[in-house]
PDB file of C-alpha atoms in Angstrom:
ATOM      1  CA  MET A   1      21.315 -31.928 -12.550  1.00  0.00           C
ATOM      2  CA  LEU A   2      19.411 -35.170 -13.740  1.00  0.00           C
ATOM      3  CA  ASN A   3      16.665 -34.710 -16.197  1.00  0.00           C
ATOM      4  CA  TYR A   4      15.724 -31.685 -15.740  1.00  0.00           C
ATOM      5  CA  ILE A   5      12.574 -30.448 -17.757  1.00  0.00           C
ATOM      6  CA  GLY A   6      10.892 -27.422 -17.537  1.00  0.00           C
ATOM      7  CA  ARG A   7       8.090 -25.400 -19.691  1.00  0.00           C
ATOM      8  CA  PHE A   8       6.542 -22.369 -20.898  1.00  0.00           C
ATOM      9  CA  ALA A   9       2.912 -22.592 -20.891  1.00  0.00           C
ATOM     10  CA  PRO A  10       1.001 -19.129 -21.859  1.00  0.00           C
ATOM     11  CA  SER A  11      -2.837 -18.799 -23.050  1.00  0.00           C
ATOM     12  CA  PRO A  12      -3.135 -17.701 -26.425  1.00  0.00           C
ATOM     13  CA  SER A  13      -5.643 -14.334 -24.992  1.00  0.00           C
ATOM     14  CA  GLY A  14      -3.375 -11.910 -26.446  1.00  0.00           C
ATOM     15  CA  PRO A  15       0.745 -10.696 -27.123  1.00  0.00           C
ATOM     16  CA  LEU A  16       3.217 -11.195 -24.335  1.00  0.00           C
ATOM     17  CA  HIS A  17       3.620  -8.349 -22.254  1.00  0.00           C
ATOM     18  CA  PHE A  18       6.933  -7.653 -20.112  1.00  0.00           C
ATOM     19  CA  GLY A  19       4.983  -9.986 -17.074  1.00  0.00           C
ATOM     20  CA  SER A  20       4.860 -12.742 -19.266  1.00  0.00           C
ATOM     21  CA  LEU A  21       8.396 -12.921 -21.068  1.00  0.00           C
ATOM     22  CA  LEU A  22       9.561 -12.761 -17.537  1.00  0.00           C
ATOM     23  CA  THR A  23       8.253 -16.003 -17.041  1.00  0.00           C
ATOM     24  CA  ALA A  24       9.268 -16.993 -19.545  1.00  0.00           C
ATOM     25  CA  VAL A  25      12.804 -15.860 -19.431  1.00  0.00           C
ATOM     26  CA  ALA A  26      12.887 -17.181 -15.829  1.00  0.00           C
ATOM     27  CA  SER A  27      12.276 -20.601 -16.686  1.00  0.00           C
ATOM     28  CA  TYR A  28      14.307 -20.963 -19.702  1.00  0.00           C
ATOM     29  CA  LEU A  29      17.533 -19.432 -17.863  1.00  0.00           C
ATOM     30  CA  ASP A  30      16.691 -21.972 -15.094  1.00  0.00           C
ATOM     31  CA  ALA A  31      16.331 -25.128 -17.042  1.00  0.00           C
ATOM     32  CA  LYS A  32      19.545 -24.497 -19.743  1.00  0.00           C
ATOM     33  CA  HIS A  33      21.828 -23.599 -16.400  1.00  0.00           C
ATOM     34  CA  ASN A  34      20.519 -26.744 -15.276  1.00  0.00           C
ATOM     35  CA  ASP A  35      21.540 -28.463 -18.432  1.00  0.00           C
ATOM     36  CA  GLY A  36      17.991 -29.263 -19.063  1.00  0.00           C
ATOM     37  CA  SER A  37      15.500 -29.282 -21.657  1.00  0.00           C
ATOM     38  CA  TRP A  38      12.649 -26.252 -22.251  1.00  0.00           C
ATOM     39  CA  LEU A  39       9.702 -26.630 -23.288  1.00  0.00           C
ATOM     40  CA  VAL A  40       6.510 -24.663 -24.834  1.00  0.00           C
ATOM     41  CA  ARG A  41       2.598 -25.586 -24.104  1.00  0.00           C
ATOM     42  CA  MET A  42       0.349 -23.637 -25.547  1.00  0.00           C
ATOM     43  CA  ASP A  43      -2.862 -23.634 -22.560  1.00  0.00           C
ATOM     44  CA  ASP A  44      -5.301 -22.960 -25.457  1.00  0.00           C
ATOM     45  CA  LEU A  45      -8.194 -24.601 -23.419  1.00  0.00           C
ATOM     46  CA  ASP A  46     -11.448 -21.537 -23.276  1.00  0.00           C
ATOM     47  CA  PRO A  47     -11.877 -21.029 -27.250  1.00  0.00           C
ATOM     48  CA  PRO A  48     -13.914 -17.855 -25.781  1.00  0.00           C
ATOM     49  CA  ARG A  49     -11.126 -16.414 -24.270  1.00  0.00           C
ATOM     50  CA  GLU A  50      -8.486 -16.482 -26.794  1.00  0.00           C
ATOM     51  CA  ILE A  51      -7.867 -14.049 -29.586  1.00  0.00           C
ATOM     52  CA  PRO A  52      -6.864 -15.275 -33.007  1.00  0.00           C
ATOM     53  CA  GLY A  53      -3.746 -15.530 -34.112  1.00  0.00           C
ATOM     54  CA  ALA A  54      -2.315 -15.208 -30.533  1.00  0.00           C
ATOM     55  CA  ALA A  55      -0.610 -18.294 -30.325  1.00  0.00           C
ATOM     56  CA  ASP A  56       1.183 -17.735 -33.595  1.00  0.00           C
ATOM     57  CA  ASN A  57       2.627 -14.314 -32.378  1.00  0.00           C
ATOM     58  CA  ILE A  58       3.426 -15.568 -29.112  1.00  0.00           C
ATOM     59  CA  LEU A  59       5.899 -18.217 -31.026  1.00  0.00           C
ATOM     60  CA  SER A  60       6.985 -15.609 -32.836  1.00  0.00           C
ATOM     61  CA  THR A  61       7.862 -13.289 -29.988  1.00  0.00           C
ATOM     62  CA  LEU A  62       9.482 -15.990 -28.488  1.00  0.00           C
ATOM     63  CA  ASP A  63      11.268 -16.923 -31.319  1.00  0.00           C
ATOM     64  CA  ALA A  64      12.590 -13.124 -31.973  1.00  0.00           C
ATOM     65  CA  TYR A  65      13.778 -13.202 -28.521  1.00  0.00           C
ATOM     66  CA  GLY A  66      16.045 -15.877 -28.686  1.00  0.00           C
ATOM     67  CA  LEU A  67      13.869 -18.206 -26.411  1.00  0.00           C
ATOM     68  CA  HIS A  68      14.184 -21.122 -28.862  1.00  0.00           C
ATOM     69  CA  TRP A  69      12.186 -24.334 -27.677  1.00  0.00           C
ATOM     70  CA  ASP A  70      12.993 -28.115 -27.443  1.00  0.00           C
ATOM     71  CA  GLY A  71      11.023 -30.383 -29.406  1.00  0.00           C
ATOM     72  CA  GLU A  72       7.733 -29.511 -30.712  1.00  0.00           C
ATOM     73  CA  ILE A  73       4.855 -27.423 -29.412  1.00  0.00           C
ATOM     74  CA  THR A  74       1.829 -28.963 -27.428  1.00  0.00           C
ATOM     75  CA  TYR A  75      -1.276 -27.842 -27.981  1.00  0.00           C
ATOM     76  CA  GLN A  76      -4.064 -28.443 -24.627  1.00  0.00           C
ATOM     77  CA  SER A  77      -6.751 -28.366 -27.449  1.00  0.00           C
ATOM     78  CA  GLN A  78      -5.148 -31.642 -29.144  1.00  0.00           C
ATOM     79  CA  ARG A  79      -5.313 -33.136 -26.198  1.00  0.00           C
ATOM     80  CA  HIS A  80      -8.789 -33.858 -25.028  1.00  0.00           C
ATOM     81  CA  ASP A  81      -9.133 -37.321 -25.239  1.00  0.00           C
ATOM     82  CA  LEU A  82      -6.344 -37.314 -21.831  1.00  0.00           C
ATOM     83  CA  TYR A  83      -8.443 -35.263 -20.173  1.00  0.00           C
ATOM     84  CA  GLU A  84     -11.533 -36.835 -20.462  1.00  0.00           C
ATOM     85  CA  ALA A  85     -10.112 -40.638 -19.133  1.00  0.00           C
ATOM     86  CA  ALA A  86      -8.535 -39.281 -16.387  1.00  0.00           C
ATOM     87  CA  VAL A  87     -12.072 -37.355 -15.924  1.00  0.00           C
ATOM     88  CA  GLN A  88     -13.389 -40.959 -16.037  1.00  0.00           C
ATOM     89  CA  SER A  89     -11.305 -42.085 -13.782  1.00  0.00           C
ATOM     90  CA  LEU A  90     -11.165 -40.064 -11.122  1.00  0.00           C
ATOM     91  CA  LEU A  91     -15.536 -40.649 -11.351  1.00  0.00           C
ATOM     92  CA  THR A  92     -14.860 -44.149 -11.550  1.00  0.00           C
ATOM     93  CA  ASN A  93     -13.374 -44.186  -8.146  1.00  0.00           C
ATOM     94  CA  ASN A  94     -15.554 -42.006  -6.663  1.00  0.00           C
ATOM     95  CA  GLN A  95     -12.670 -39.536  -6.182  1.00  0.00           C
ATOM     96  CA  ALA A  96     -15.144 -37.093  -8.375  1.00  0.00           C
ATOM     97  CA  PHE A  97     -18.478 -36.462  -8.588  1.00  0.00           C
ATOM     98  CA  TYR A  98     -21.492 -34.909 -11.192  1.00  0.00           C
ATOM     99  CA  CYS A  99     -22.741 -31.251  -9.697  1.00  0.00           C
ATOM    100  CA  THR A 100     -25.917 -29.720 -10.753  1.00  0.00           C
ATOM    101  CA  CYS A 101     -25.533 -26.480  -8.399  1.00  0.00           C
ATOM    102  CA  SER A 102     -25.657 -22.904  -9.827  1.00  0.00           C
ATOM    103  CA  ARG A 103     -23.127 -19.921  -8.759  1.00  0.00           C
ATOM    104  CA  LYS A 104     -26.405 -18.112  -7.274  1.00  0.00           C
ATOM    105  CA  GLN A 105     -26.708 -21.665  -5.164  1.00  0.00           C
ATOM    106  CA  LEU A 106     -23.506 -21.881  -3.931  1.00  0.00           C
ATOM    107  CA  ALA A 107     -22.990 -17.874  -3.522  1.00  0.00           C
ATOM    108  CA  GLU A 108     -26.397 -18.286  -1.463  1.00  0.00           C
ATOM    109  CA  TYR A 109     -24.745 -20.754   0.807  1.00  0.00           C
ATOM    110  CA  SER A 110     -21.269 -18.796   1.169  1.00  0.00           C
ATOM    111  CA  SER A 111     -23.846 -15.769   2.760  1.00  0.00           C
ATOM    112  CA  GLN A 112     -25.130 -17.841   5.363  1.00  0.00           C
ATOM    113  CA  GLN A 113     -21.643 -19.159   6.601  1.00  0.00           C
ATOM    114  CA  ASP A 114     -20.099 -17.364   9.348  1.00  0.00           C
ATOM    115  CA  GLN A 115     -17.714 -19.974  10.661  1.00  0.00           C
ATOM    116  CA  PRO A 116     -14.319 -19.783   8.715  1.00  0.00           C
ATOM    117  CA  THR A 117     -14.252 -23.839   9.235  1.00  0.00           C
ATOM    118  CA  HIS A 118     -16.868 -24.703   6.557  1.00  0.00           C
ATOM    119  CA  SER A 119     -16.361 -25.584   3.287  1.00  0.00           C
ATOM    120  CA  PRO A 120     -16.702 -23.018  -0.045  1.00  0.00           C
ATOM    121  CA  TYR A 121     -18.687 -26.017  -1.558  1.00  0.00           C
ATOM    122  CA  PRO A 122     -21.363 -27.429   0.998  1.00  0.00           C
ATOM    123  CA  GLY A 123     -21.005 -31.311  -0.616  1.00  0.00           C
ATOM    124  CA  THR A 124     -24.441 -31.152  -1.909  1.00  0.00           C
ATOM    125  CA  CYS A 125     -24.118 -33.321  -5.000  1.00  0.00           C
ATOM    126  CA  ARG A 126     -21.190 -35.284  -3.530  1.00  0.00           C
ATOM    127  CA  GLU A 127     -23.004 -38.544  -3.952  1.00  0.00           C
ATOM    128  CA  GLN A 128     -23.955 -37.956  -7.438  1.00  0.00           C
ATOM    129  CA  HIS A 129     -22.318 -40.458  -8.959  1.00  0.00           C
ATOM    130  CA  THR A 130     -24.472 -40.923 -12.284  1.00  0.00           C
ATOM    131  CA  PRO A 131     -24.680 -38.563 -14.749  1.00  0.00           C
ATOM    132  CA  PRO A 132     -28.067 -36.012 -14.750  1.00  0.00           C
ATOM    133  CA  ASN A 133     -30.633 -34.910 -17.034  1.00  0.00           C
ATOM    134  CA  ILE A 134     -29.771 -31.108 -16.938  1.00  0.00           C
ATOM    135  CA  PRO A 135     -26.487 -29.463 -17.535  1.00  0.00           C
ATOM    136  CA  PHE A 136     -23.533 -30.277 -14.940  1.00  0.00           C
ATOM    137  CA  SER A 137     -20.282 -29.931 -13.875  1.00  0.00           C
ATOM    138  CA  ILE A 138     -17.581 -32.308 -12.369  1.00  0.00           C
ATOM    139  CA  ARG A 139     -15.844 -31.294  -8.989  1.00  0.00           C
ATOM    140  CA  LEU A 140     -12.752 -33.369  -7.649  1.00  0.00           C
ATOM    141  CA  THR A 141     -13.598 -34.198  -3.967  1.00  0.00           C
ATOM    142  CA  THR A 142     -11.488 -32.954  -0.811  1.00  0.00           C
ATOM    143  CA  GLU A 143     -13.403 -35.044   1.209  1.00  0.00           C
ATOM    144  CA  GLY A 144     -10.646 -37.242   2.156  1.00  0.00           C
ATOM    145  CA  ALA A 145      -8.071 -34.416   2.578  1.00  0.00           C
ATOM    146  CA  HIS A 146      -7.968 -33.857   6.265  1.00  0.00           C
ATOM    147  CA  GLN A 147      -4.488 -32.610   6.474  1.00  0.00           C
ATOM    148  CA  PRO A 148      -3.249 -29.455   4.646  1.00  0.00           C
ATOM    149  CA  VAL A 149      -0.900 -29.588   1.066  1.00  0.00           C
ATOM    150  CA  CYS A 150       1.849 -28.518   1.535  1.00  0.00           C
ATOM    151  CA  ILE A 151       4.777 -27.203  -1.192  1.00  0.00           C
ATOM    152  CA  ASN A 152       8.155 -26.241  -0.487  1.00  0.00           C
ATOM    153  CA  ASP A 153       8.576 -23.867  -3.513  1.00  0.00           C
ATOM    154  CA  LYS A 154      12.429 -22.892  -4.331  1.00  0.00           C
ATOM    155  CA  LEU A 155      11.529 -19.066  -4.040  1.00  0.00           C
ATOM    156  CA  GLN A 156       8.708 -18.579  -1.677  1.00  0.00           C
ATOM    157  CA  GLY A 157       9.475 -21.163   0.881  1.00  0.00           C
ATOM    158  CA  ARG A 158       7.072 -23.127   2.236  1.00  0.00           C
ATOM    159  CA  PHE A 159       3.002 -22.980   1.374  1.00  0.00           C
ATOM    160  CA  CYS A 160       0.471 -24.801   2.891  1.00  0.00           C
ATOM    161  CA  GLN A 161      -3.590 -24.888   1.948  1.00  0.00           C
ATOM    162  CA  ASN A 162      -6.392 -26.643   3.579  1.00  0.00           C
ATOM    163  CA  LEU A 163      -8.343 -27.611   0.683  1.00  0.00           C
ATOM    164  CA  ILE A 164     -11.371 -28.983   2.529  1.00  0.00           C
ATOM    165  CA  THR A 165     -11.980 -25.219   4.087  1.00  0.00           C
ATOM    166  CA  ASP A 166      -9.730 -23.173   2.057  1.00  0.00           C
ATOM    167  CA  VAL A 167     -11.196 -24.666  -1.556  1.00  0.00           C
ATOM    168  CA  GLY A 168     -13.469 -27.306  -0.908  1.00  0.00           C
ATOM    169  CA  ASP A 169     -14.416 -30.020  -3.659  1.00  0.00           C
ATOM    170  CA  PHE A 170     -13.144 -27.962  -6.969  1.00  0.00           C
ATOM    171  CA  ILE A 171     -14.238 -28.354 -10.858  1.00  0.00           C
ATOM    172  CA  ILE A 172     -12.197 -29.922 -13.214  1.00  0.00           C
ATOM    173  CA  LYS A 173     -15.112 -29.838 -15.877  1.00  0.00           C
ATOM    174  CA  ARG A 174     -17.034 -27.040 -16.749  1.00  0.00           C
ATOM    175  CA  LYS A 175     -21.211 -26.877 -17.431  1.00  0.00           C
ATOM    176  CA  ASP A 176     -20.012 -26.047 -20.859  1.00  0.00           C
ATOM    177  CA  LEU A 177     -17.694 -28.963 -21.306  1.00  0.00           C
ATOM    178  CA  LEU A 178     -14.408 -27.045 -21.358  1.00  0.00           C
ATOM    179  CA  TYR A 179     -11.698 -28.191 -19.105  1.00  0.00           C
ATOM    180  CA  ALA A 180     -10.116 -26.818 -16.053  1.00  0.00           C
ATOM    181  CA  TYR A 181      -6.490 -25.503 -15.831  1.00  0.00           C
ATOM    182  CA  HIS A 182      -5.536 -27.526 -12.436  1.00  0.00           C
ATOM    183  CA  LEU A 183      -6.600 -30.962 -14.712  1.00  0.00           C
ATOM    184  CA  ALA A 184      -5.034 -30.071 -17.897  1.00  0.00           C
ATOM    185  CA  ALA A 185      -1.925 -28.702 -16.158  1.00  0.00           C
ATOM    186  CA  VAL A 186      -1.378 -31.686 -14.257  1.00  0.00           C
ATOM    187  CA  ILE A 187      -2.177 -34.209 -16.859  1.00  0.00           C
ATOM    188  CA  ASP A 188       0.281 -32.541 -19.142  1.00  0.00           C
ATOM    189  CA  ASP A 189       3.233 -31.510 -16.885  1.00  0.00           C
ATOM    190  CA  HIS A 190       3.266 -35.534 -16.380  1.00  0.00           C
ATOM    191  CA  TRP A 191       3.041 -36.901 -20.032  1.00  0.00           C
ATOM    192  CA  GLN A 192       5.717 -34.179 -21.180  1.00  0.00           C
ATOM    193  CA  LYS A 193       8.008 -35.514 -17.779  1.00  0.00           C
ATOM    194  CA  ILE A 194       8.102 -31.383 -16.511  1.00  0.00           C
ATOM    195  CA  SER A 195      10.480 -32.037 -13.487  1.00  0.00           C
ATOM    196  CA  HIS A 196      10.809 -28.212 -12.568  1.00  0.00           C
ATOM    197  CA  ILE A 197       7.823 -25.354 -12.966  1.00  0.00           C
ATOM    198  CA  VAL A 198       8.825 -21.697 -12.567  1.00  0.00           C
ATOM    199  CA  ARG A 199       5.867 -19.485 -12.923  1.00  0.00           C
ATOM    200  CA  GLY A 200       4.297 -16.541 -11.484  1.00  0.00           C
ATOM    201  CA  ILE A 201       3.147 -16.161  -7.728  1.00  0.00           C
ATOM    202  CA  ASP A 202      -0.292 -15.977  -8.865  1.00  0.00           C
ATOM    203  CA  LEU A 203      -0.638 -19.597  -9.050  1.00  0.00           C
ATOM    204  CA  LEU A 204       1.361 -20.480  -5.898  1.00  0.00           C
ATOM    205  CA  ASP A 205      -2.568 -20.522  -4.617  1.00  0.00           C
ATOM    206  CA  SER A 206      -3.310 -23.444  -7.013  1.00  0.00           C
ATOM    207  CA  THR A 207      -0.500 -25.532  -7.063  1.00  0.00           C
ATOM    208  CA  PRO A 208      -2.027 -27.795  -3.301  1.00  0.00           C
ATOM    209  CA  ARG A 209      -4.995 -28.487  -5.694  1.00  0.00           C
ATOM    210  CA  GLN A 210      -2.780 -29.321  -8.556  1.00  0.00           C
ATOM    211  CA  THR A 211      -0.743 -31.372  -5.819  1.00  0.00           C
ATOM    212  CA  HIS A 212      -3.917 -32.984  -4.402  1.00  0.00           C
ATOM    213  CA  LEU A 213      -4.423 -34.034  -8.064  1.00  0.00           C
ATOM    214  CA  GLN A 214      -1.202 -35.471  -8.829  1.00  0.00           C
ATOM    215  CA  GLN A 215      -1.659 -37.936  -5.430  1.00  0.00           C
ATOM    216  CA  LEU A 216      -4.773 -38.768  -6.961  1.00  0.00           C
ATOM    217  CA  LEU A 217      -3.668 -39.585 -10.399  1.00  0.00           C
ATOM    218  CA  GLY A 218      -0.074 -41.236  -8.955  1.00  0.00           C
ATOM    219  CA  TYR A 219       1.912 -38.793 -10.480  1.00  0.00           C
ATOM    220  CA  ASN A 220       4.686 -37.429  -9.550  1.00  0.00           C
ATOM    221  CA  THR A 221       4.926 -33.705  -8.174  1.00  0.00           C
ATOM    222  CA  PRO A 222       7.606 -31.274  -9.985  1.00  0.00           C
ATOM    223  CA  HIS A 223       9.499 -29.353  -7.752  1.00  0.00           C
ATOM    224  CA  TYR A 224       7.903 -25.198  -8.149  1.00  0.00           C
ATOM    225  CA  ALA A 225       9.402 -21.925  -8.042  1.00  0.00           C
ATOM    226  CA  HIS A 226       6.907 -19.211  -8.010  1.00  0.00           C
ATOM    227  CA  LEU A 227       8.242 -15.720  -9.137  1.00  0.00           C
ATOM    228  CA  PRO A 228       7.269 -12.351  -8.046  1.00  0.00           C
ATOM    229  CA  VAL A 229       4.862 -10.787 -10.709  1.00  0.00           C
ATOM    230  CA  VAL A 230       5.055  -7.194 -12.136  1.00  0.00           C
ATOM    231  CA  VAL A 231       2.329  -5.131 -11.322  1.00  0.00           C
ATOM    232  CA  ASN A 232       1.072  -1.669 -12.342  1.00  0.00           C
ATOM    233  CA  GLU A 233       0.737   1.725 -10.589  1.00  0.00           C
ATOM    234  CA  GLN A 234      -2.334   0.784  -9.132  1.00  0.00           C
ATOM    235  CA  GLY A 235      -1.053  -2.809  -7.729  1.00  0.00           C
ATOM    236  CA  GLN A 236      -2.681  -5.043 -10.015  1.00  0.00           C
ATOM    237  CA  LYS A 237      -0.944  -7.759 -11.695  1.00  0.00           C
ATOM    238  CA  LEU A 238       0.569  -6.612 -15.547  1.00  0.00           C
ATOM    239  CA  SER A 239      -2.079  -8.641 -17.789  1.00  0.00           C
ATOM    240  CA  LYS A 240      -4.200  -8.297 -20.824  1.00  0.00           C
ATOM    241  CA  GLN A 241      -7.236  -7.405 -17.826  1.00  0.00           C
ATOM    242  CA  THR A 242      -5.468  -4.456 -17.262  1.00  0.00           C
ATOM    243  CA  PHE A 243      -4.392  -3.088 -20.611  1.00  0.00           C
ATOM    244  CA  ALA A 244      -0.294  -4.619 -20.024  1.00  0.00           C
ATOM    245  CA  LYS A 245       1.396  -3.303 -23.064  1.00  0.00           C
ATOM    246  CA  ALA A 246       2.661  -5.999 -25.345  1.00  0.00           C
ATOM    247  CA  ILE A 247       6.418  -6.104 -25.837  1.00  0.00           C
ATOM    248  CA  GLU A 248       8.180  -5.444 -29.190  1.00  0.00           C
ATOM    249  CA  THR A 249      10.300  -6.980 -31.306  1.00  0.00           C
ATOM    250  CA  THR A 250      12.315  -4.483 -32.410  1.00  0.00           C
ATOM    251  CA  GLN A 251      14.234  -3.728 -29.611  1.00  0.00           C
ATOM    252  CA  CYS A 252      14.595  -7.184 -27.941  1.00  0.00           C
ATOM    253  CA  SER A 253      18.086  -6.699 -26.887  1.00  0.00           C
ATOM    254  CA  ARG A 254      17.460  -4.127 -24.542  1.00  0.00           C
ATOM    255  CA  VAL A 255      14.264  -5.681 -23.554  1.00  0.00           C
ATOM    256  CA  LEU A 256      15.551  -8.603 -22.498  1.00  0.00           C
ATOM    257  CA  TRP A 257      18.579  -7.313 -20.544  1.00  0.00           C
ATOM    258  CA  THR A 258      15.693  -5.074 -18.774  1.00  0.00           C
ATOM    259  CA  ALA A 259      14.213  -8.567 -17.970  1.00  0.00           C
ATOM    260  CA  LEU A 260      17.507  -9.873 -16.584  1.00  0.00           C
ATOM    261  CA  SER A 261      18.176  -7.081 -14.174  1.00  0.00           C
ATOM    262  CA  THR A 262      14.393  -6.868 -13.400  1.00  0.00           C
ATOM    263  CA  LEU A 263      15.257 -10.691 -11.944  1.00  0.00           C
ATOM    264  CA  GLY A 264      18.091  -9.234  -9.966  1.00  0.00           C
ATOM    265  CA  LEU A 265      20.693  -9.839 -12.277  1.00  0.00           C
ATOM    266  CA  LYS A 266      23.800  -7.764 -12.881  1.00  0.00           C
ATOM    267  CA  PRO A 267      24.076  -7.585 -16.666  1.00  0.00           C
ATOM    268  CA  PRO A 268      26.857  -5.148 -17.812  1.00  0.00           C
ATOM    269  CA  THR A 269      25.579  -2.385 -19.890  1.00  0.00           C
ATOM    270  CA  LEU A 270      27.210  -2.925 -23.212  1.00  0.00           C
ATOM    271  CA  LEU A 271      25.166  -6.249 -22.981  1.00  0.00           C
ATOM    272  CA  GLN A 272      22.295  -5.072 -24.073  1.00  0.00           C
ATOM    273  CA  HIS A 273      24.002  -4.155 -28.053  1.00  0.00           C
ATOM    274  CA  GLU A 274      24.317  -7.898 -28.154  1.00  0.00           C
ATOM    275  CA  PRO A 275      22.140 -10.429 -29.835  1.00  0.00           C
ATOM    276  CA  PRO A 276      19.293 -11.779 -28.027  1.00  0.00           C
ATOM    277  CA  GLU A 277      21.200 -14.741 -28.401  1.00  0.00           C
ATOM    278  CA  ALA A 278      24.452 -13.274 -26.387  1.00  0.00           C
ATOM    279  CA  ILE A 279      22.188 -11.876 -23.458  1.00  0.00           C
ATOM    280  CA  LEU A 280      20.640 -15.117 -22.968  1.00  0.00           C
ATOM    281  CA  LYS A 281      23.947 -17.150 -23.090  1.00  0.00           C
ATOM    282  CA  TRP A 282      25.337 -14.637 -20.175  1.00  0.00           C
ATOM    283  CA  GLY A 283      22.104 -15.036 -18.302  1.00  0.00           C
ATOM    284  CA  THR A 284      22.395 -19.057 -18.826  1.00  0.00           C
ATOM    285  CA  LEU A 285      25.522 -18.836 -16.932  1.00  0.00           C
ATOM    286  CA  SER A 286      25.094 -16.151 -14.404  1.00  0.00           C
ATOM    287  CA  TRP A 287      21.908 -17.325 -13.243  1.00  0.00           C
ATOM    288  CA  SER A 288      20.612 -16.775  -9.593  1.00  0.00           C
ATOM    289  CA  THR A 289      17.278 -16.535  -7.943  1.00  0.00           C
ATOM    290  CA  LYS A 290      19.087 -15.143  -4.758  1.00  0.00           C
ATOM    291  CA  ALA A 291      17.787 -11.422  -5.647  1.00  0.00           C
ATOM    292  CA  ILE A 292      14.418 -13.338  -6.031  1.00  0.00           C
ATOM    293  CA  ILE A 293      13.555 -15.046  -2.738  1.00  0.00           C
ATOM    294  CA  ASN A 294      10.827 -13.804  -0.717  1.00  0.00           C
ATOM    295  CA  VAL A 295       9.814 -11.603  -3.123  1.00  0.00           C
ATOM    296  CA  THR A 296       5.854 -11.357  -4.052  1.00  0.00           C
ATOM    297  CA  ARG A 297       5.816  -8.528  -6.380  1.00  0.00           C
ATOM    298  CA  ILE A 298       7.659  -5.950  -8.533  1.00  0.00           C
ATOM    299  CA  ASN A 299       6.452  -2.264  -9.249  1.00  0.00           C
ATOM    300  CA  SER A 300       6.627  -1.694 -12.769  1.00  0.00           C
ATOM    301  CA  THR A 301       8.112   2.017 -11.664  1.00  0.00           C
ATOM    302  CA  GLN A 302      10.896   0.337 -11.341  1.00  0.00           C
ATOM    303  CA  ILE A 303      11.645  -1.168 -14.891  1.00  0.00           C
ATOM    304  CA  THR A 304      13.513   1.457 -16.847  1.00  0.00           C
ATOM    305  CA  ILE A 305      11.449   0.847 -20.173  1.00  0.00           C
ATOM    306  CA  ASP A 306       7.646   1.010 -20.674  1.00  0.00           C
ATOM    307  CA  VAL A 307       5.914  -2.195 -19.857  1.00  0.00           C
TER     308      VAL A 307
END
């Protein structure tokens, strides 16, 4: 495949757990199977949520598992100028606006609506195109998105969303001056020339918003593949919030072999005793997504290691 560029973009809010490793492995194998590049980007946009040392810990864990990235690591915290330029462009083109609405005001509006055709955002500040004298966020307007925004996902099929009724005008810069994930991800994917994005299905719902942003900014839309997420016995996605265990670097080969099995590959039993690089080489040659098409979740009880 010509010019395949994939990426893995963890947030440094804690160490990698098995679910995040699964995403890293799948995105790596998809890129390498297609003779592509695999980039790593640190989504360090939200300092209050970051754990000191987590970024370095994530990188050393990837390295221990043989997941060696191409090029330099990109840190979103160093790219605010790009994000601000995009925000100003959207404001200039009346595609974004200043919003002073509080969460309480929006919650009251939402509680009064009983019609599914109403937008989650009432449009209160939509005509506010000059900075107010009180704290404000910046929202992207969805007013012109009359047709559903659809993507053709490699794993989950066609997914459509009506941005007006399902999402409403959404925040691209917060009142605390932090840039929203949707904006930063779209801009970085464009500047890094990302052609394929392999990530968890928990982000599928975000993709039409990102597609809308890509269209407004004149960017190409990457190919998407949304992986099933690993859930615990309570049906909750493995995450830092649900106290998922950090993966060990003392049993990399066994954990990596288990990741391939969880993704529907059938690695030989003896392969789990080989170095990570040998396991990934086998995975690259054998890579297929057939076993996880239309699969949305994987129960952790099906996994042979403690996650």
